[in-house]
Amino acid sequence: MVYQQAVSLFCLRMINKKSMETQNQYPQRDYSEIISLAHQVIDLPVRKAQMLLKNLDLCTITYTWNDVSQITLEVVFKTSTLTCLFNQNDICEAVYLFLTDNKDLMKYIGHCVKTYTYDFLLDGWTTDKCHISICRSENQGCFLLILPLKKIL
């Protein structure tokens, strides 16, 4: 269900990509800074994640399905959109980095190669508390998925 919601959000972003480019209002952040933010949000409660992202243009979305609510925090940058998904206990269980342009993928990969250890069995990079992998959506777009290590292992 989490993956389907993320792909849906990604599809909506791809439809609105042209309008986002013309607005040119989103903050520029370094690739390493965006990945660092994603890494820091993993396993945080909603309130602490909101405090961490407070100086950014933060959007809080609450989805309700079958009487179960799920909170999502989202920040749009020039090169990507950071989407944080929270479980029923309001703890961040996944962070998605949806790329605005797939050409930027190599810059994100370059940062991960320099900074983190690649795990061939898990097909991605591992940090002290999370795993970063590259995923492809149904419509050929790429995104980075950051999950807590405890969810992977």
mmCIF file with all atom_site columns, C-alpha atoms in Angstrom:
data_model
loop_
_atom_site.group_PDB
_atom_site.id
_atom_site.type_symbol
_atom_site.label_atom_id
_atom_site.label_alt_id
_atom_site.label_comp_id
_atom_site.label_asym_id
_atom_site.label_entity_id
_atom_site.label_seq_id
_atom_site.pdbx_PDB_ins_code
_atom_site.Cartn_x
_atom_site.Cartn_y
_atom_site.Cartn_z
_atom_site.occupancy
_atom_site.B_iso_or_equiv
_atom_site.pdbx_formal_charge
_atom_site.auth_seq_id
_atom_site.auth_comp_id
_atom_site.auth_asym_id
_atom_site.auth_atom_id
_atom_site.pdbx_PDB_model_num
ATOM 1   C CA . MET A 1 1   ? 0.000   0.000  0.000   1.00 0.00 ? 1   MET A CA 1
ATOM 2   C CA . VAL A 1 2   ? 2.835   2.420  0.836   1.00 0.00 ? 2   VAL A CA 1
ATOM 3   C CA . TYR A 1 3   ? 4.491   1.757  -2.537  1.00 0.00 ? 3   TYR A CA 1
ATOM 4   C CA . GLN A 1 4   ? 1.197   2.311  -4.412  1.00 0.00 ? 4   GLN A CA 1
ATOM 5   C CA . GLN A 1 5   ? 0.627   5.649  -2.667  1.00 0.00 ? 5   GLN A CA 1
ATOM 6   C CA . ALA A 1 6   ? 4.156   6.755  -3.501  1.00 0.00 ? 6   ALA A CA 1
ATOM 7   C CA . VAL A 1 7   ? 3.812   5.801  -7.163  1.00 0.00 ? 7   VAL A CA 1
ATOM 8   C CA . SER A 1 8   ? 0.495   7.683  -7.281  1.00 0.00 ? 8   SER A CA 1
ATOM 9   C CA . LEU A 1 9   ? 2.137   10.788 -5.849  1.00 0.00 ? 9   LEU A CA 1
ATOM 10  C CA . PHE A 1 10  ? 4.978   10.411 -8.361  1.00 0.00 ? 10  PHE A CA 1
ATOM 11  C CA . CYS A 1 11  ? 2.529   10.172 -11.267 1.00 0.00 ? 11  CYS A CA 1
ATOM 12  C CA . LEU A 1 12  ? 0.779   13.339 -10.133 1.00 0.00 ? 12  LEU A CA 1
ATOM 13  C CA . ARG A 1 13  ? 4.139   15.115 -9.990  1.00 0.00 ? 13  ARG A CA 1
ATOM 14  C CA . MET A 1 14  ? 5.024   13.999 -13.515 1.00 0.00 ? 14  MET A CA 1
ATOM 15  C CA . ILE A 1 15  ? 1.719   15.394 -14.811 1.00 0.00 ? 15  ILE A CA 1
ATOM 16  C CA . ASN A 1 16  ? 2.403   18.728 -13.132 1.00 0.00 ? 16  ASN A CA 1
ATOM 17  C CA . LYS A 1 17  ? 6.115   18.790 -14.009 1.00 0.00 ? 17  LYS A CA 1
ATOM 18  C CA . LYS A 1 18  ? 5.763   21.574 -16.594 1.00 0.00 ? 18  LYS A CA 1
ATOM 19  C CA . SER A 1 19  ? 3.897   23.859 -14.216 1.00 0.00 ? 19  SER A CA 1
ATOM 20  C CA . MET A 1 20  ? 6.522   23.225 -11.534 1.00 0.00 ? 20  MET A CA 1
ATOM 21  C CA . GLU A 1 21  ? 9.318   24.178 -13.919 1.00 0.00 ? 21  GLU A CA 1
ATOM 22  C CA . THR A 1 22  ? 7.676   27.460 -14.843 1.00 0.00 ? 22  THR A CA 1
ATOM 23  C CA . GLN A 1 23  ? 7.000   28.444 -11.258 1.00 0.00 ? 23  GLN A CA 1
ATOM 24  C CA . ASN A 1 24  ? 10.705  28.170 -10.343 1.00 0.00 ? 24  ASN A CA 1
ATOM 25  C CA . GLN A 1 25  ? 9.828   28.886 -6.723  1.00 0.00 ? 25  GLN A CA 1
ATOM 26  C CA . TYR A 1 26  ? 11.300  25.839 -5.023  1.00 0.00 ? 26  TYR A CA 1
ATOM 27  C CA . PRO A 1 27  ? 14.510  26.053 -3.019  1.00 0.00 ? 27  PRO A CA 1
ATOM 28  C CA . GLN A 1 28  ? 17.750  24.714 -4.453  1.00 0.00 ? 28  GLN A CA 1
ATOM 29  C CA . ARG A 1 29  ? 19.468  22.206 -2.202  1.00 0.00 ? 29  ARG A CA 1
ATOM 30  C CA . ASP A 1 30  ? 22.588  20.175 -2.703  1.00 0.00 ? 30  ASP A CA 1
ATOM 31  C CA . TYR A 1 31  ? 21.991  16.477 -3.447  1.00 0.00 ? 31  TYR A CA 1
ATOM 32  C CA . SER A 1 32  ? 23.901  15.480 -0.328  1.00 0.00 ? 32  SER A CA 1
ATOM 33  C CA . GLU A 1 33  ? 21.761  17.786 1.812   1.00 0.00 ? 33  GLU A CA 1
ATOM 34  C CA . ILE A 1 34  ? 18.520  16.294 0.479   1.00 0.00 ? 34  ILE A CA 1
ATOM 35  C CA . ILE A 1 35  ? 19.715  12.729 1.094   1.00 0.00 ? 35  ILE A CA 1
ATOM 36  C CA . SER A 1 36  ? 20.918  13.783 4.544   1.00 0.00 ? 36  SER A CA 1
ATOM 37  C CA . LEU A 1 37  ? 17.451  15.172 5.359   1.00 0.00 ? 37  LEU A CA 1
ATOM 38  C CA . ALA A 1 38  ? 15.863  11.917 4.201   1.00 0.00 ? 38  ALA A CA 1
ATOM 39  C CA . HIS A 1 39  ? 18.297  9.950  6.364   1.00 0.00 ? 39  HIS A CA 1
ATOM 40  C CA . GLN A 1 40  ? 17.558  12.100 9.422   1.00 0.00 ? 40  GLN A CA 1
ATOM 41  C CA . VAL A 1 41  ? 13.770  11.775 9.125   1.00 0.00 ? 41  VAL A CA 1
ATOM 42  C CA . ILE A 1 42  ? 13.782  7.936  9.168   1.00 0.00 ? 42  ILE A CA 1
ATOM 43  C CA . ASP A 1 43  ? 12.377  6.587  12.477  1.00 0.00 ? 43  ASP A CA 1
ATOM 44  C CA . LEU A 1 44  ? 11.390  10.063 13.734  1.00 0.00 ? 44  LEU A CA 1
ATOM 45  C CA . PRO A 1 45  ? 7.904   10.802 15.078  1.00 0.00 ? 45  PRO A CA 1
ATOM 46  C CA . VAL A 1 46  ? 5.820   13.227 13.026  1.00 0.00 ? 46  VAL A CA 1
ATOM 47  C CA . ARG A 1 47  ? 6.352   16.194 15.365  1.00 0.00 ? 47  ARG A CA 1
ATOM 48  C CA . LYS A 1 48  ? 10.144  15.831 15.369  1.00 0.00 ? 48  LYS A CA 1
ATOM 49  C CA . ALA A 1 49  ? 10.195  15.436 11.580  1.00 0.00 ? 49  ALA A CA 1
ATOM 50  C CA . GLN A 1 50  ? 8.111   18.603 11.246  1.00 0.00 ? 50  GLN A CA 1
ATOM 51  C CA . MET A 1 51  ? 10.588  20.441 13.477  1.00 0.00 ? 51  MET A CA 1
ATOM 52  C CA . LEU A 1 52  ? 13.513  19.172 11.394  1.00 0.00 ? 52  LEU A CA 1
ATOM 53  C CA . LEU A 1 53  ? 11.846  20.377 8.173   1.00 0.00 ? 53  LEU A CA 1
ATOM 54  C CA . LYS A 1 54  ? 10.286  23.533 9.662   1.00 0.00 ? 54  LYS A CA 1
ATOM 55  C CA . ASN A 1 55  ? 12.383  26.012 7.652   1.00 0.00 ? 55  ASN A CA 1
ATOM 56  C CA . LEU A 1 56  ? 11.270  24.439 4.369   1.00 0.00 ? 56  LEU A CA 1
ATOM 57  C CA . ASP A 1 57  ? 7.942   24.747 2.576   1.00 0.00 ? 57  ASP A CA 1
ATOM 58  C CA . LEU A 1 58  ? 6.393   21.701 4.242   1.00 0.00 ? 58  LEU A CA 1
ATOM 59  C CA . CYS A 1 59  ? 3.092   20.135 3.243   1.00 0.00 ? 59  CYS A CA 1
ATOM 60  C CA . THR A 1 60  ? 1.344   17.755 5.643   1.00 0.00 ? 60  THR A CA 1
ATOM 61  C CA . ILE A 1 61  ? -1.128  15.319 4.078   1.00 0.00 ? 61  ILE A CA 1
ATOM 62  C CA . THR A 1 62  ? -3.366  12.879 5.947   1.00 0.00 ? 62  THR A CA 1
ATOM 63  C CA . TYR A 1 63  ? -4.749  9.884  4.037   1.00 0.00 ? 63  TYR A CA 1
ATOM 64  C CA . THR A 1 64  ? -7.644  7.923  5.498   1.00 0.00 ? 64  THR A CA 1
ATOM 65  C CA . TRP A 1 65  ? -8.567  4.529  4.152   1.00 0.00 ? 65  TRP A CA 1
ATOM 66  C CA . ASN A 1 66  ? -10.788 1.980  5.932   1.00 0.00 ? 66  ASN A CA 1
ATOM 67  C CA . ASP A 1 67  ? -10.778 4.183  9.044   1.00 0.00 ? 67  ASP A CA 1
ATOM 68  C CA . VAL A 1 68  ? -6.969  4.092  9.188   1.00 0.00 ? 68  VAL A CA 1
ATOM 69  C CA . SER A 1 69  ? -5.144  7.407  8.855   1.00 0.00 ? 69  SER A CA 1
ATOM 70  C CA . GLN A 1 70  ? -1.631  7.809  7.520   1.00 0.00 ? 70  GLN A CA 1
ATOM 71  C CA . ILE A 1 71  ? 0.363   11.039 7.618   1.00 0.00 ? 71  ILE A CA 1
ATOM 72  C CA . THR A 1 72  ? 2.689   12.121 4.837   1.00 0.00 ? 72  THR A CA 1
ATOM 73  C CA . LEU A 1 73  ? 5.095   15.072 4.919   1.00 0.00 ? 73  LEU A CA 1
ATOM 74  C CA . GLU A 1 74  ? 6.285   16.502 1.629   1.00 0.00 ? 74  GLU A CA 1
ATOM 75  C CA . VAL A 1 75  ? 8.884   19.089 0.644   1.00 0.00 ? 75  VAL A CA 1
ATOM 76  C CA . VAL A 1 76  ? 9.442   20.118 -2.991  1.00 0.00 ? 76  VAL A CA 1
ATOM 77  C CA . PHE A 1 77  ? 12.929  21.158 -4.112  1.00 0.00 ? 77  PHE A CA 1
ATOM 78  C CA . LYS A 1 78  ? 14.146  22.137 -7.593  1.00 0.00 ? 78  LYS A CA 1
ATOM 79  C CA . THR A 1 79  ? 15.744  18.721 -8.188  1.00 0.00 ? 79  THR A CA 1
ATOM 80  C CA . SER A 1 80  ? 13.417  16.420 -6.246  1.00 0.00 ? 80  SER A CA 1
ATOM 81  C CA . THR A 1 81  ? 10.496  15.990 -3.909  1.00 0.00 ? 81  THR A CA 1
ATOM 82  C CA . LEU A 1 82  ? 11.083  14.515 -0.474  1.00 0.00 ? 82  LEU A CA 1
ATOM 83  C CA . THR A 1 83  ? 8.064   12.499 0.691   1.00 0.00 ? 83  THR A CA 1
ATOM 84  C CA . CYS A 1 84  ? 8.018   11.016 4.202   1.00 0.00 ? 84  CYS A CA 1
ATOM 85  C CA . LEU A 1 85  ? 5.491   8.297  5.055   1.00 0.00 ? 85  LEU A CA 1
ATOM 86  C CA . PHE A 1 86  ? 4.485   7.596  8.642   1.00 0.00 ? 86  PHE A CA 1
ATOM 87  C CA . ASN A 1 87  ? 2.940   4.451  10.106  1.00 0.00 ? 87  ASN A CA 1
ATOM 88  C CA . GLN A 1 88  ? -0.054  4.206  12.457  1.00 0.00 ? 88  GLN A CA 1
ATOM 89  C CA . ASN A 1 89  ? 2.246   5.041  15.393  1.00 0.00 ? 89  ASN A CA 1
ATOM 90  C CA . ASP A 1 90  ? 3.274   8.273  13.605  1.00 0.00 ? 90  ASP A CA 1
ATOM 91  C CA . ILE A 1 91  ? 6.872   7.062  13.085  1.00 0.00 ? 91  ILE A CA 1
ATOM 92  C CA . CYS A 1 92  ? 8.558   7.646  9.715   1.00 0.00 ? 92  CYS A CA 1
ATOM 93  C CA . GLU A 1 93  ? 8.717   4.266  7.987   1.00 0.00 ? 93  GLU A CA 1
ATOM 94  C CA . ALA A 1 94  ? 9.849   5.326  4.503   1.00 0.00 ? 94  ALA A CA 1
ATOM 95  C CA . VAL A 1 95  ? 11.205  8.341  2.647   1.00 0.00 ? 95  VAL A CA 1
ATOM 96  C CA . TYR A 1 96  ? 10.930  8.737  -1.110  1.00 0.00 ? 96  TYR A CA 1
ATOM 97  C CA . LEU A 1 97  ? 13.009  11.117 -3.189  1.00 0.00 ? 97  LEU A CA 1
ATOM 98  C CA . PHE A 1 98  ? 11.126  11.649 -6.427  1.00 0.00 ? 98  PHE A CA 1
ATOM 99  C CA . LEU A 1 99  ? 13.426  13.212 -9.007  1.00 0.00 ? 99  LEU A CA 1
ATOM 100 C CA . THR A 1 100 ? 12.219  16.183 -11.014 1.00 0.00 ? 100 THR A CA 1
ATOM 101 C CA . ASP A 1 101 ? 14.529  15.166 -13.861 1.00 0.00 ? 101 ASP A CA 1
ATOM 102 C CA . ASN A 1 102 ? 16.028  11.686 -14.280 1.00 0.00 ? 102 ASN A CA 1
ATOM 103 C CA . LYS A 1 103 ? 19.246  13.343 -15.481 1.00 0.00 ? 103 LYS A CA 1
ATOM 104 C CA . ASP A 1 104 ? 19.933  14.179 -11.823 1.00 0.00 ? 104 ASP A CA 1
ATOM 105 C CA . LEU A 1 105 ? 19.966  10.501 -10.849 1.00 0.00 ? 105 LEU A CA 1
ATOM 106 C CA . MET A 1 106 ? 23.717  10.227 -11.466 1.00 0.00 ? 106 MET A CA 1
ATOM 107 C CA . LYS A 1 107 ? 24.364  13.081 -9.019  1.00 0.00 ? 107 LYS A CA 1
ATOM 108 C CA . TYR A 1 108 ? 22.398  11.294 -6.294  1.00 0.00 ? 108 TYR A CA 1
ATOM 109 C CA . ILE A 1 109 ? 24.183  8.022  -7.088  1.00 0.00 ? 109 ILE A CA 1
ATOM 110 C CA . GLY A 1 110 ? 27.547  9.798  -7.014  1.00 0.00 ? 110 GLY A CA 1
ATOM 111 C CA . HIS A 1 111 ? 26.845  11.126 -3.536  1.00 0.00 ? 111 HIS A CA 1
ATOM 112 C CA . CYS A 1 112 ? 25.772  7.694  -2.277  1.00 0.00 ? 112 CYS A CA 1
ATOM 113 C CA . VAL A 1 113 ? 28.875  6.022  -3.763  1.00 0.00 ? 113 VAL A CA 1
ATOM 114 C CA . LYS A 1 114 ? 31.171  8.529  -2.028  1.00 0.00 ? 114 LYS A CA 1
ATOM 115 C CA . THR A 1 115 ? 29.345  8.507  1.295   1.00 0.00 ? 115 THR A CA 1
ATOM 116 C CA . TYR A 1 116 ? 27.805  5.085  1.971   1.00 0.00 ? 116 TYR A CA 1
ATOM 117 C CA . THR A 1 117 ? 28.673  1.402  1.686   1.00 0.00 ? 117 THR A CA 1
ATOM 118 C CA . TYR A 1 118 ? 27.027  -0.472 -1.176  1.00 0.00 ? 118 TYR A CA 1
ATOM 119 C CA . ASP A 1 119 ? 25.406  -3.768 -0.200  1.00 0.00 ? 119 ASP A CA 1
ATOM 120 C CA . PHE A 1 120 ? 25.170  -6.104 -3.185  1.00 0.00 ? 120 PHE A CA 1
ATOM 121 C CA . LEU A 1 121 ? 22.753  -8.457 -1.436  1.00 0.00 ? 121 LEU A CA 1
ATOM 122 C CA . LEU A 1 122 ? 20.339  -5.639 -0.641  1.00 0.00 ? 122 LEU A CA 1
ATOM 123 C CA . ASP A 1 123 ? 21.029  -3.879 -3.964  1.00 0.00 ? 123 ASP A CA 1
ATOM 124 C CA . GLY A 1 124 ? 21.580  -0.463 -2.434  1.00 0.00 ? 124 GLY A CA 1
ATOM 125 C CA . TRP A 1 125 ? 23.555  1.616  0.034   1.00 0.00 ? 125 TRP A CA 1
ATOM 126 C CA . THR A 1 126 ? 23.440  1.132  3.778   1.00 0.00 ? 126 THR A CA 1
ATOM 127 C CA . THR A 1 127 ? 24.018  3.704  6.470   1.00 0.00 ? 127 THR A CA 1
ATOM 128 C CA . ASP A 1 128 ? 24.014  3.350  10.234  1.00 0.00 ? 128 ASP A CA 1
ATOM 129 C CA . LYS A 1 129 ? 20.204  3.293  10.334  1.00 0.00 ? 129 LYS A CA 1
ATOM 130 C CA . CYS A 1 130 ? 18.786  3.064  6.822   1.00 0.00 ? 130 CYS A CA 1
ATOM 131 C CA . HIS A 1 131 ? 18.993  1.556  3.356   1.00 0.00 ? 131 HIS A CA 1
ATOM 132 C CA . ILE A 1 132 ? 18.914  3.613  0.139   1.00 0.00 ? 132 ILE A CA 1
ATOM 133 C CA . SER A 1 133 ? 17.862  1.991  -3.114  1.00 0.00 ? 133 SER A CA 1
ATOM 134 C CA . ILE A 1 134 ? 16.979  3.164  -6.606  1.00 0.00 ? 134 ILE A CA 1
ATOM 135 C CA . CYS A 1 135 ? 13.523  2.231  -7.844  1.00 0.00 ? 135 CYS A CA 1
ATOM 136 C CA . ARG A 1 136 ? 11.721  2.692  -11.125 1.00 0.00 ? 136 ARG A CA 1
ATOM 137 C CA . SER A 1 137 ? 8.062   3.599  -11.372 1.00 0.00 ? 137 SER A CA 1
ATOM 138 C CA . GLU A 1 138 ? 5.536   2.341  -13.894 1.00 0.00 ? 138 GLU A CA 1
ATOM 139 C CA . ASN A 1 139 ? 5.993   5.383  -16.111 1.00 0.00 ? 139 ASN A CA 1
ATOM 140 C CA . GLN A 1 140 ? 9.795   5.018  -16.457 1.00 0.00 ? 140 GLN A CA 1
ATOM 141 C CA . GLY A 1 141 ? 10.698  7.560  -13.781 1.00 0.00 ? 141 GLY A CA 1
ATOM 142 C CA . CYS A 1 142 ? 13.296  6.814  -11.127 1.00 0.00 ? 142 CYS A CA 1
ATOM 143 C CA . PHE A 1 143 ? 13.184  7.595  -7.445  1.00 0.00 ? 143 PHE A CA 1
ATOM 144 C CA . LEU A 1 144 ? 15.231  6.829  -4.358  1.00 0.00 ? 144 LEU A CA 1
ATOM 145 C CA . LEU A 1 145 ? 13.642  4.832  -1.570  1.00 0.00 ? 145 LEU A CA 1
ATOM 146 C CA . ILE A 1 146 ? 15.052  5.185  1.938   1.00 0.00 ? 146 ILE A CA 1
ATOM 147 C CA . LEU A 1 147 ? 13.917  2.578  4.472   1.00 0.00 ? 147 LEU A CA 1
ATOM 148 C CA . PRO A 1 148 ? 14.964  1.876  8.055   1.00 0.00 ? 148 PRO A CA 1
ATOM 149 C CA . LEU A 1 149 ? 17.434  -1.022 8.246   1.00 0.00 ? 149 LEU A CA 1
ATOM 150 C CA . LYS A 1 150 ? 15.220  -2.826 10.723  1.00 0.00 ? 150 LYS A CA 1
ATOM 151 C CA . LYS A 1 151 ? 12.500  -2.994 8.058   1.00 0.00 ? 151 LYS A CA 1
ATOM 152 C CA . ILE A 1 152 ? 14.924  -4.478 5.507   1.00 0.00 ? 152 ILE A CA 1
ATOM 153 C CA . LEU A 1 153 ? 16.774  -6.989 7.708   1.00 0.00 ? 153 LEU A CA 1
#
